[in-house]
Short mmCIF file of C-alpha atoms and ligand atoms in Angstrom, two decimals:
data_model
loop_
_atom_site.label_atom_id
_atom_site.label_comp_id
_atom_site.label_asym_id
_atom_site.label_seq_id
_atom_site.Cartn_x
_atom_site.Cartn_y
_atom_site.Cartn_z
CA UNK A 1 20.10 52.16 123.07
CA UNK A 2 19.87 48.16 122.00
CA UNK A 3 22.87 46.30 123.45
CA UNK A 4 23.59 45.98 119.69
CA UNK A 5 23.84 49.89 119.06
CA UNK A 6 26.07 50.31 122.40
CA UNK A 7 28.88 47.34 121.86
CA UNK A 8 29.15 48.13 117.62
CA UNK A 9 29.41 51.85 118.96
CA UNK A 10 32.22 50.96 122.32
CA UNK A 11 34.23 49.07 119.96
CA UNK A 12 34.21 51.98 116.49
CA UNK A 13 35.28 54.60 119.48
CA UNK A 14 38.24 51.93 120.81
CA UNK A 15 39.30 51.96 117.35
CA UNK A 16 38.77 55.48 115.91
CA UNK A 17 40.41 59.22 117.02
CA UNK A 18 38.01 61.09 119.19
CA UNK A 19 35.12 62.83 117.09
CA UNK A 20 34.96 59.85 114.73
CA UNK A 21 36.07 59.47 110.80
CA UNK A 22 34.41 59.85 107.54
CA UNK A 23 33.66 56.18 106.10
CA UNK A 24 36.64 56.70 103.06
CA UNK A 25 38.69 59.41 102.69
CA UNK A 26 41.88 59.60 100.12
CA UNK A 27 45.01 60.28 101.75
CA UNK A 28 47.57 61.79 99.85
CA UNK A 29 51.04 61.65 101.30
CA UNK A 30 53.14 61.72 98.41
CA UNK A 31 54.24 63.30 95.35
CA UNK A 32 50.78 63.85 94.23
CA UNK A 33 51.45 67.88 94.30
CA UNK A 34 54.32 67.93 92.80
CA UNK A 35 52.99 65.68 89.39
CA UNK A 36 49.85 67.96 89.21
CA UNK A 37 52.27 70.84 88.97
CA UNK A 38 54.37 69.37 86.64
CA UNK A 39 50.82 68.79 83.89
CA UNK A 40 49.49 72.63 84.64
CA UNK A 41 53.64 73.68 84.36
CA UNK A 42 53.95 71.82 80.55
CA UNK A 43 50.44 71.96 79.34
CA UNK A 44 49.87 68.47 78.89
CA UNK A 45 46.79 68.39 81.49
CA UNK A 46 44.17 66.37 78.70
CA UNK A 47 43.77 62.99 77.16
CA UNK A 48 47.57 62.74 76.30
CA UNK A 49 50.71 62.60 78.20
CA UNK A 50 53.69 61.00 79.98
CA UNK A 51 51.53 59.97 82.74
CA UNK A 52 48.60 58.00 81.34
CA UNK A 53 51.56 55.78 80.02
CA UNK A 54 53.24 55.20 82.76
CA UNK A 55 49.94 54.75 85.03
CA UNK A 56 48.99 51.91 82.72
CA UNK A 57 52.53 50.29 83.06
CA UNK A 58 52.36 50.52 86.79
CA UNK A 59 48.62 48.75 87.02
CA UNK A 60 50.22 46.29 84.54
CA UNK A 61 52.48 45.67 87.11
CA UNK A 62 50.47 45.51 90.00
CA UNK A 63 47.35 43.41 88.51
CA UNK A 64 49.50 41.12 86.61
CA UNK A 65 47.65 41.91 83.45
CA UNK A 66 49.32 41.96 80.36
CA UNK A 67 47.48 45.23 79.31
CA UNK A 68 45.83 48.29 81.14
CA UNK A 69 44.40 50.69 79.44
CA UNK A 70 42.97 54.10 81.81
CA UNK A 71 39.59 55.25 81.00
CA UNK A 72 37.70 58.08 82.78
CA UNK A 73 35.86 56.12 85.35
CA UNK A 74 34.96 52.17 86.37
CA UNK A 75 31.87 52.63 85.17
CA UNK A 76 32.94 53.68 81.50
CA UNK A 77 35.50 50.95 81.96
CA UNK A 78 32.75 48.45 82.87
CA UNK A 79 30.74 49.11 79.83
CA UNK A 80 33.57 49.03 77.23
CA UNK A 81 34.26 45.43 78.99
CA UNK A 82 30.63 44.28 78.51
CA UNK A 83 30.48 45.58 74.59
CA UNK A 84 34.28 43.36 74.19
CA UNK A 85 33.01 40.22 75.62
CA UNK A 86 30.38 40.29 72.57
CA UNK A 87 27.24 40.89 74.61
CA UNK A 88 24.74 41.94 72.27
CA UNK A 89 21.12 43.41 71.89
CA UNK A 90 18.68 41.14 74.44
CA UNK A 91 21.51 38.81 76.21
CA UNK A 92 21.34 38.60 79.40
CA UNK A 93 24.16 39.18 81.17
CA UNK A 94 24.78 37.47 85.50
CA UNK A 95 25.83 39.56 87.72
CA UNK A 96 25.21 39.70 91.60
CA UNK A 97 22.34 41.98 93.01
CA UNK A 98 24.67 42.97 95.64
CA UNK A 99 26.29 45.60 94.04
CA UNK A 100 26.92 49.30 92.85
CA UNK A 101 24.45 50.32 90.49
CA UNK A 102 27.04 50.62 88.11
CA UNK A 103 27.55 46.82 87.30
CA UNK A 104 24.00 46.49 85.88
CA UNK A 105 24.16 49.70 83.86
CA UNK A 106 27.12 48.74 82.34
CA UNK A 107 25.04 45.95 81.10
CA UNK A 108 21.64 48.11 80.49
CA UNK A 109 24.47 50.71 77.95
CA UNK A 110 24.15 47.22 75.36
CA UNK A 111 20.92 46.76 75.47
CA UNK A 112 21.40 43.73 77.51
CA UNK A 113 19.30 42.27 80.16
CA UNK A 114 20.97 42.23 83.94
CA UNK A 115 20.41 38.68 85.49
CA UNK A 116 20.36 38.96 89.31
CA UNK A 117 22.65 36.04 90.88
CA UNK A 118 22.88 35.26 94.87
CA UNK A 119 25.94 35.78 96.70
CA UNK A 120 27.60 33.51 99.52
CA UNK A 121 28.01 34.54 103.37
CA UNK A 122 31.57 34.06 103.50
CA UNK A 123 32.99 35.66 100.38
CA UNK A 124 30.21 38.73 100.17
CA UNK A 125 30.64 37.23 96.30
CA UNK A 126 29.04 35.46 93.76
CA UNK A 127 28.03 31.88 95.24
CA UNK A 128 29.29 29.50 92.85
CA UNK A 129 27.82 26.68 93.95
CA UNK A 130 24.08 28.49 94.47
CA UNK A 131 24.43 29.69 90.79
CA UNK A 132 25.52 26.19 89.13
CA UNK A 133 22.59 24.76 90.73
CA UNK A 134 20.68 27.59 89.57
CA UNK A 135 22.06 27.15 85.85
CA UNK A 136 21.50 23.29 85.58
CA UNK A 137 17.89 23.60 85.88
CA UNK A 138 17.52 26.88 84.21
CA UNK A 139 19.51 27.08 81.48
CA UNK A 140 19.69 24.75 78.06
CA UNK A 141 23.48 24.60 76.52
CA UNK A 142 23.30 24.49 73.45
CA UNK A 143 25.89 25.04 70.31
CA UNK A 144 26.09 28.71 70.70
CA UNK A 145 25.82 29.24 73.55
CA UNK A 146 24.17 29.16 77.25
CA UNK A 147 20.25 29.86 76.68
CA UNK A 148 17.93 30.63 79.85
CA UNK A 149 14.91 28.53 79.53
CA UNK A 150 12.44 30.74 80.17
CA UNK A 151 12.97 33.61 78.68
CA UNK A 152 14.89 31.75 75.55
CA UNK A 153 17.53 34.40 75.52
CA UNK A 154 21.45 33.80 75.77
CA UNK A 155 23.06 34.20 78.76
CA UNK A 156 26.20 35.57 77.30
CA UNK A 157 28.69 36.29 80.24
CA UNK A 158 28.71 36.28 84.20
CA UNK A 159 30.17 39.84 85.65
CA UNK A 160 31.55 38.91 89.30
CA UNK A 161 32.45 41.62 92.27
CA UNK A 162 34.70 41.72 95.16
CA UNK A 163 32.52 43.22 97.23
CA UNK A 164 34.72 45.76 99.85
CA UNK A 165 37.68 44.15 98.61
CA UNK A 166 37.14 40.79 99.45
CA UNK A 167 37.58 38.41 96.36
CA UNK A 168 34.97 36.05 95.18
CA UNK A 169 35.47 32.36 94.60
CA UNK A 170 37.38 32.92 91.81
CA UNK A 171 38.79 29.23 91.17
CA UNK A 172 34.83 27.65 91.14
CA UNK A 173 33.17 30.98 89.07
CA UNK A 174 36.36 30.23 86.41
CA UNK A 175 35.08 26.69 85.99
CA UNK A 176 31.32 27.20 86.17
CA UNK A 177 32.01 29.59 83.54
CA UNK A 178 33.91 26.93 81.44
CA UNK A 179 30.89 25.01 81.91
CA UNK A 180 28.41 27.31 80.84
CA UNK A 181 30.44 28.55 77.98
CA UNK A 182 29.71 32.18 80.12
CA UNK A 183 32.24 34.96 79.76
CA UNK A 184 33.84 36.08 83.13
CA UNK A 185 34.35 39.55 83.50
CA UNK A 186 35.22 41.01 86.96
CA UNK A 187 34.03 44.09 88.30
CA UNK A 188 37.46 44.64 90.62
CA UNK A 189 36.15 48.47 91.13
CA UNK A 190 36.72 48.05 94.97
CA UNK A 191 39.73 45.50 94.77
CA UNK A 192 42.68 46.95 93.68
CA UNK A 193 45.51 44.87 95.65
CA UNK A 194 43.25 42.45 96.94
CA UNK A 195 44.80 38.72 95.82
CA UNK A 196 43.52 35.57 95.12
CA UNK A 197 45.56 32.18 96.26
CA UNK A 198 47.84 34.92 95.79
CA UNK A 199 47.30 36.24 92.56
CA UNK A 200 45.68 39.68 92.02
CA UNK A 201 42.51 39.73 91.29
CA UNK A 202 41.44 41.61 87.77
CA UNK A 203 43.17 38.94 85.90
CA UNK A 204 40.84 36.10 86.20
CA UNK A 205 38.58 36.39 83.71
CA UNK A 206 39.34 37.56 80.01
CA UNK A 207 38.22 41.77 81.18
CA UNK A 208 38.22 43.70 84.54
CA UNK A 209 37.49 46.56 85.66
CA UNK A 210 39.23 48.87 88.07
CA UNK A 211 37.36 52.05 89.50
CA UNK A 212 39.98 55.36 90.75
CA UNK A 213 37.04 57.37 92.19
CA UNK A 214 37.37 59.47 95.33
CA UNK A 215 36.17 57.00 97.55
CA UNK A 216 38.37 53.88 96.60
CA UNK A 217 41.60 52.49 98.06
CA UNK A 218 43.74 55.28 95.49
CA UNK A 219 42.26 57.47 93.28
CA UNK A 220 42.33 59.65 90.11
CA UNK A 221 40.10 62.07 91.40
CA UNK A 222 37.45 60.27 88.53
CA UNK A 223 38.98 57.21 86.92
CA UNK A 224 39.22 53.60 85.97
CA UNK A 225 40.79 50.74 84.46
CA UNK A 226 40.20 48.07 81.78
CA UNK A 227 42.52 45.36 82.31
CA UNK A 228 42.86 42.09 80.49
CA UNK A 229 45.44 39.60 79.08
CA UNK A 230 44.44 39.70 75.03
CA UNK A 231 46.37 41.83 72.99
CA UNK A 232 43.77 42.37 70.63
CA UNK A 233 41.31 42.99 73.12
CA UNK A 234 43.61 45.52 74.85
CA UNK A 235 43.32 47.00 71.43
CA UNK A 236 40.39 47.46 70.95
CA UNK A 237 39.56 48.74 74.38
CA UNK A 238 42.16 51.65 73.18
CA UNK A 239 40.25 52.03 70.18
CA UNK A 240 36.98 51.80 71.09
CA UNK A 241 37.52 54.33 74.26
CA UNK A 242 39.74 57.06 71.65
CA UNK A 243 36.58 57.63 69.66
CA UNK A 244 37.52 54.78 67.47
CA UNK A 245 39.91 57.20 65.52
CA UNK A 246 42.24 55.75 63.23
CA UNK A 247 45.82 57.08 62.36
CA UNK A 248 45.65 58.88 59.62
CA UNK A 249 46.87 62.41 58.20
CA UNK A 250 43.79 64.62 59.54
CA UNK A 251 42.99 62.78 62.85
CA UNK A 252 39.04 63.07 61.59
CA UNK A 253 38.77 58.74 60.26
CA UNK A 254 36.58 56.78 63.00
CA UNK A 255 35.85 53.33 61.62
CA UNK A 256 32.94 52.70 64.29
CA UNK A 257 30.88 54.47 67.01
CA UNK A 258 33.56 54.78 69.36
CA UNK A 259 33.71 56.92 72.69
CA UNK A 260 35.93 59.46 74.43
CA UNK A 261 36.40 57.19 77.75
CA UNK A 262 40.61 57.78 77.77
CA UNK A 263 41.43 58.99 81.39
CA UNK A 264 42.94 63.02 81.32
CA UNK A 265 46.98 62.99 82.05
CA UNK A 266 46.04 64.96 84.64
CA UNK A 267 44.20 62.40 86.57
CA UNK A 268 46.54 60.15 85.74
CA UNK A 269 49.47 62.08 87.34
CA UNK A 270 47.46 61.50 90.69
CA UNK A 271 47.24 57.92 90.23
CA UNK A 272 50.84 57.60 89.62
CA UNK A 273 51.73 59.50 93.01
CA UNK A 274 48.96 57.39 94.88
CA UNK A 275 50.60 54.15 93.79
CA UNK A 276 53.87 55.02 94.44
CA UNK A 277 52.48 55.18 98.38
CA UNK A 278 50.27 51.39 97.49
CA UNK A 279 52.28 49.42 99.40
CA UNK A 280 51.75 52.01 102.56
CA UNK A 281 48.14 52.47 101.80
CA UNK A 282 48.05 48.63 101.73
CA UNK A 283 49.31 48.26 105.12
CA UNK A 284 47.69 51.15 107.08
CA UNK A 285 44.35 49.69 105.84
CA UNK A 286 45.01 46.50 106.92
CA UNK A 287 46.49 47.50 110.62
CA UNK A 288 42.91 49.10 110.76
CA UNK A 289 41.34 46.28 109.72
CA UNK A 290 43.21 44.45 112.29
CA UNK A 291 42.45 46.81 114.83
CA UNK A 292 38.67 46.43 114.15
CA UNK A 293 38.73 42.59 114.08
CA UNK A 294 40.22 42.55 117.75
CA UNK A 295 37.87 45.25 118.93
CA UNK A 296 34.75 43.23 117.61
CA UNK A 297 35.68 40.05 119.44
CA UNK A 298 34.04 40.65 122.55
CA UNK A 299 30.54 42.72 120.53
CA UNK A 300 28.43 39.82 120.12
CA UNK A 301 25.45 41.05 118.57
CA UNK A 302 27.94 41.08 115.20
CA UNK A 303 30.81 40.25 113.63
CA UNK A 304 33.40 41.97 111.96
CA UNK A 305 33.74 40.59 108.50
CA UNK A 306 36.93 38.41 107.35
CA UNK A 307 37.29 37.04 104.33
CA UNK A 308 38.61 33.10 103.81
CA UNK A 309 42.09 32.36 104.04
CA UNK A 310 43.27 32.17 100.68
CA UNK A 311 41.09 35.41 99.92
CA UNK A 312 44.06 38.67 100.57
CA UNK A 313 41.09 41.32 101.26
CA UNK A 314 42.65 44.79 100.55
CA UNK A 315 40.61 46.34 102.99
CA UNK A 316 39.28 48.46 101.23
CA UNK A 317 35.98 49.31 103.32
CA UNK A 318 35.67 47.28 106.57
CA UNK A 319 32.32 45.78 107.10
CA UNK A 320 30.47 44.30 110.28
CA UNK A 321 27.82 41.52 109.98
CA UNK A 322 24.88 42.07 112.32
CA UNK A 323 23.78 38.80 113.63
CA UNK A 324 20.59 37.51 111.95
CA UNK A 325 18.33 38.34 115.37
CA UNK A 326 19.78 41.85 115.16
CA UNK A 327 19.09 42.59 111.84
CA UNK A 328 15.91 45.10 112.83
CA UNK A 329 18.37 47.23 114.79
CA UNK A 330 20.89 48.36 111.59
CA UNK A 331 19.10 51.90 111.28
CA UNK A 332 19.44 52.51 114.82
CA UNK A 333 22.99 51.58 115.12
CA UNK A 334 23.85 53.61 111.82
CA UNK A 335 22.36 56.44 113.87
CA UNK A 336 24.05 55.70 116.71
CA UNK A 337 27.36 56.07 115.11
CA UNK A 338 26.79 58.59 112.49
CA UNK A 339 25.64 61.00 115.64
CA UNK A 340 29.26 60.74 117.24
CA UNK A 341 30.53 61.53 114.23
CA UNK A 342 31.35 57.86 113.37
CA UNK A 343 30.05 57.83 108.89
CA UNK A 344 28.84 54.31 108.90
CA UNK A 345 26.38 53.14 105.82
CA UNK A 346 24.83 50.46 105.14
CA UNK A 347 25.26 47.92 102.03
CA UNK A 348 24.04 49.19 98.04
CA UNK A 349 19.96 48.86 97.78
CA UNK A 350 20.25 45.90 95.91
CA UNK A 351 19.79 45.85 92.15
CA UNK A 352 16.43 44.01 92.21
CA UNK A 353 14.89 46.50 94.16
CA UNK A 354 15.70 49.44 91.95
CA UNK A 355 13.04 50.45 89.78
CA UNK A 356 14.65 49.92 86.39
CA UNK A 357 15.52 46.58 87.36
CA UNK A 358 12.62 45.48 89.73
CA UNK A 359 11.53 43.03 86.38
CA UNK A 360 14.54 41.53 85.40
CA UNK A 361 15.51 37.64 85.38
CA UNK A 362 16.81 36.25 88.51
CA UNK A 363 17.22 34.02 90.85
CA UNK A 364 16.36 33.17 94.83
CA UNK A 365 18.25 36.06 96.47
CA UNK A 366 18.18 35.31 100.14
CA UNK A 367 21.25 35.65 100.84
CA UNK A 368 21.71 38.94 99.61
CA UNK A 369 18.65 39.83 100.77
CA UNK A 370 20.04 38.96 104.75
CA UNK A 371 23.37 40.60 103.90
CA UNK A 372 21.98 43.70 102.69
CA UNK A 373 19.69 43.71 106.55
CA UNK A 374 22.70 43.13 108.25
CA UNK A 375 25.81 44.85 106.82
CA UNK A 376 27.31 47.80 108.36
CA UNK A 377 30.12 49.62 106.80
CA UNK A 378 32.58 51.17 109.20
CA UNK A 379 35.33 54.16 108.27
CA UNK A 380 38.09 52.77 106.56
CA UNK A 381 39.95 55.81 105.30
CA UNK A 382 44.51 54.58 105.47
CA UNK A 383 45.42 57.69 107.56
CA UNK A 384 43.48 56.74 110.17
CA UNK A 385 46.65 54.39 111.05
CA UNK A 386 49.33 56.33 111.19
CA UNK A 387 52.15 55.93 108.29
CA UNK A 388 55.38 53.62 107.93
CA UNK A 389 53.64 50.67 109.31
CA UNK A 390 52.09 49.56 112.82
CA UNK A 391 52.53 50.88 116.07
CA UNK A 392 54.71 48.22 117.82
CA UNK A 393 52.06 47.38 120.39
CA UNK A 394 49.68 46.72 118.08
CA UNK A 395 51.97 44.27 116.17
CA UNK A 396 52.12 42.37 118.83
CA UNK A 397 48.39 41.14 119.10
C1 PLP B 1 32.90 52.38 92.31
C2 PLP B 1 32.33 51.21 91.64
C3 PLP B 1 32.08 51.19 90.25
C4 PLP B 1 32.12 52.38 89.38
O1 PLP B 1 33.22 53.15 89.41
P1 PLP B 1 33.15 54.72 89.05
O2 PLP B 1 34.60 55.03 88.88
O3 PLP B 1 32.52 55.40 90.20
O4 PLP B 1 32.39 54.87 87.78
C5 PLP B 1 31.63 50.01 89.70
N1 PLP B 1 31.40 48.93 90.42
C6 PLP B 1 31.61 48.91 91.75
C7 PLP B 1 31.35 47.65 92.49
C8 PLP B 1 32.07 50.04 92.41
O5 PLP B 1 32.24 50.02 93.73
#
């Protein structure tokens, strides 16, 4: 085994329970029970219901944003942001090729064009500075709008992603949006709780996106979030994901081609009981987190990722950064740990390399291209720290 595969393997095993961990697991220590009984016990199980309300009010209250309104996954809450920041048949729309698929589709489901942007080192995120650079040369600003030169379409909005958890630059992609007169929607699928300068992220740009899947920090069982801070927006996202029905007499009046996107009350019930643990959840993932960071201090063939200091990662999936010369081992060390029962993956294939997207716009990607060689994702599930906070001794260090 490579030095590499044998220190990233010593230091999961000092961390994990004996037989290893599945990379993210939903832990449900709550009331979550008790609220599916209640739907299945008054028959309000579907698309209406006490707890699709108050799930939206609690979001509201955790993001910040004046208005969330629950939709069946991050995906379908991705697209219905893409269609209200007015991108339209042959924009193009940024977004980072280090990503879930789902980012680009969203675009792709307006007939838009994806436009693959670079990410920085240090956030995992859109590099701000990279893609201004980028813009000057390559795009013309002109009355309505940002136009890329060479392909003389508009670039209509930049979608950003806090990849793991880890917010992007947020303050530099707000302004090089202002710039580039570029809508800023954020794909905050993996980031729910994660803060920026202290503020949540998902209420940065004018939409977001949240994402309840199985997999994420708490979920719906399928689920997700629009979230933004315009009322009539808000509206329309309500509108627009109810089949654009209107109130009238017979129920049977749609004024547009709307969609049935609104997340079931029975989902919903789950995501209430999950957030009523948040705060726990919160804190078990970051003792792990913790946990990792100390074990990976003496494995020097990587480092276990940390986001910058005024970035509050909600750690959702921890991630370790092979160094650049160790690259060629990441298959071998995924091996390594998936055979002691240690579910490691590596990052997304990244967007350009997909075939439906192999030909669309962007720019140099070498960044992405030597994260994508070198991340590892590690188990990250909250019970693997036990509940009610750290273990004194582990306070400590
Ligand atoms: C999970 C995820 C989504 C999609 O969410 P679903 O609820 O699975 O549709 C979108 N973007 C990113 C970055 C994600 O991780």
């Amino acid at each position: 085994m490579s030095g590499a595969a044998s220190g990233i393997l010593q230091a999961c095993m000092d961390c994990l329970p004996a037989g290893g961990a599945a990379l993210h697991e939903p832990t449900f220590g709550g009331r979550e029970r008790e609220y599916l009984r209640e739907c299945i016990d008054t028959g309000w199980v579907s698309s209406l219901g006490a707890f699709v309300n108050r799930f939206e009010r609690d979001l509201e209250r955790l993001t910040g944003a004046a208005h969330a309104i629950a939709v069946v996954n991050g995906t379908a809450a991705l697209h219905l942001c893409v269609e209200l920041a007015g991108v339209e048949t042959g924009d193009e729309v940024l977004l980072p090729t280090l990503t879930f698929v789902a980012t680009a589709n969203a675009v792709s489901y307006c007939n838009a064009v994806p436009h693959f942007v670079d990410c920085d080192a240090t956030t995992l995120g859109v590099d701000a500075v990279k893609l201004e650079q980028y813009l000057e040369h390559s795009a013309d600003l002109r009355r309505d709008g940002c136009y890329n030169r060479a392909t003389g379409r508009r670039i209509r909005a930049l979608i950003v992603m806090h990849t793991f958890g880890n917010p992007a630059e947020l303050d530099a992609l707000v302004t090089l949006c202002r710039r580039f007169n570029l809508t800023l929607i954020e794909d905050a699928a993996e980031a729910l709780g994660a803060t920026y300068r202290g503020r949540p992220v998902g209420n940065h740009g004018l939409l977001s996106a949240l994402s309840f899947n199985g997999n994420k920090i708490v979920t719906t069982g399928g689920g997700g979030a629009l979230l933004t801070n315009d009322l009539a927006l808000a509206r329309r996202a309500r509108h627009l994901s109810t089949t654009a029905r209107l109130n009238t007499a017979s129920g049977f009046e749609h004024d547009e081609v709307g969609y049935n996107y609104r997340l079931p009350n029975l989902n919903a019930a789950l995501g209430c009981a999950q957030l009523e643990q948040f705060s726990d959840l919160l804190e078990r993932k970051r003792a792990l987190a913790e946990r990792y960071r100390a074990a990976f201090v003496i494995v020097k063939e990587a480092s276990f990722f940390s986001p910058v200091a005024h970035a509050g990662s909600n750690h959702w999936l921890n991630t370790c950064l092979l160094a650049q010369d160790d690259a060629g081992h990441r298959d071998e060390i995924l091996k390594a740990l998936n055979r002691h029962g240690i579910q490691a993956r590596p990052a997304w294939t990244l967007m350009h390399h997909l075939p439906m997207y192999c030909d669309c716009p962007r720019m140099d990607l070498a960044v992405a291209e030597s994260l994508e060689r070198r991340i590892v994702n590690l188990p990250s599930s909250a019970h693997l720290m036990p509940a009610g906070g750290l273990q004194p001794e582990r306070h400590l260090v």
